[in-house]
XYZ file of C-alpha atoms in Angstrom:
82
model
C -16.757 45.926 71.659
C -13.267 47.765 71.907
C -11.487 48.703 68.046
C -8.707 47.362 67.088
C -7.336 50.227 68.333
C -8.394 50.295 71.783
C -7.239 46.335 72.029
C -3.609 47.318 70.586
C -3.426 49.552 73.307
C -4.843 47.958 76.094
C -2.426 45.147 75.466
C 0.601 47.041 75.086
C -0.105 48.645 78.338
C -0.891 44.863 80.042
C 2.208 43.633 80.163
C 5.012 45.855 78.341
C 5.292 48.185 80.807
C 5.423 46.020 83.418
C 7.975 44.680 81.238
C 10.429 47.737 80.969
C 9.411 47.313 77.136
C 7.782 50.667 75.289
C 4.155 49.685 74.319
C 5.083 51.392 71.247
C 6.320 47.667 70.320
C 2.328 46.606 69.429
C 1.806 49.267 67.062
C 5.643 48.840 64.950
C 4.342 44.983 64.844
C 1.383 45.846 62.647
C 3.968 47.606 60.332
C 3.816 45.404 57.346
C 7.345 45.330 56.562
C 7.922 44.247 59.846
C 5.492 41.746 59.032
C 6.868 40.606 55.791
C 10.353 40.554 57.963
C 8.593 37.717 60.498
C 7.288 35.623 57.510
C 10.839 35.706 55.776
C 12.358 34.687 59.289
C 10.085 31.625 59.657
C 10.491 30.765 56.008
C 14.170 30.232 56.309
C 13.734 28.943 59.727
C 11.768 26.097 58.441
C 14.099 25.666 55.687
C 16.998 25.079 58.360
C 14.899 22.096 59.913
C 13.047 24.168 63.040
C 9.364 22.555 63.517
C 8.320 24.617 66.185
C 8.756 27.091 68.891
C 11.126 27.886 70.412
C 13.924 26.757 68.183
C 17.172 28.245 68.492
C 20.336 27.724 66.099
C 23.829 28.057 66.883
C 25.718 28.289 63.315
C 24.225 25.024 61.919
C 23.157 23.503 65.524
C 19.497 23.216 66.038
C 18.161 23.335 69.618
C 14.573 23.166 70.368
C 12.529 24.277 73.048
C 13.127 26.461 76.470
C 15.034 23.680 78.307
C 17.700 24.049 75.882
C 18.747 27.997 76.605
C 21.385 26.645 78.501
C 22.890 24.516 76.069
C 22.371 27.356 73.797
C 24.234 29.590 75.581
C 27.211 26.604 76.521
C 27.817 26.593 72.954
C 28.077 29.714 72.272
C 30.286 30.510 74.871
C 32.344 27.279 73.935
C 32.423 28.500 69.760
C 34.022 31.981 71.592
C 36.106 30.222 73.932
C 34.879 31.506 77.038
């Protein structure tokens, strides 16, 4: 049976370096203010009306799910006039 440790590890190297991403990124998300920083997010995400992920919001606009990235990113390029 591999520690906690040894898991942390072996999943930070799985995919985050394939990635381009430092597999440093497992160990600062067992930080516990980054922690209490994730439950505070989802708290005020699910005040805001989001059931679910993914759930983006653009200013007060809710969008849910993957297919909606592009609509995401319409909108936000309308709101800055692009």
């Amino acid at each position: 049976e591999m520690s906690d440790e040894d898991k942390r590890a072996f999943l930070a190297d799985l995919g985050l370096q394939e990635a381009g991403l430092d597999p440093a990124l497992v160990e600062q998300a067992q930080d516990q203010i980054v922690k209490d920083e994730l439950v505070r997010n989802t708290e005020r995400s699910v005040e805001r009306g989001s059931f679910g992920a993914p759930t983006f919001f653009v200013d007060d606009e809710i969008y849910f799910g993957k297919n909606t990235l592009r609509d995401v990113e319409d909108e936000i390029r309308r709101r800055k006039g692009v």
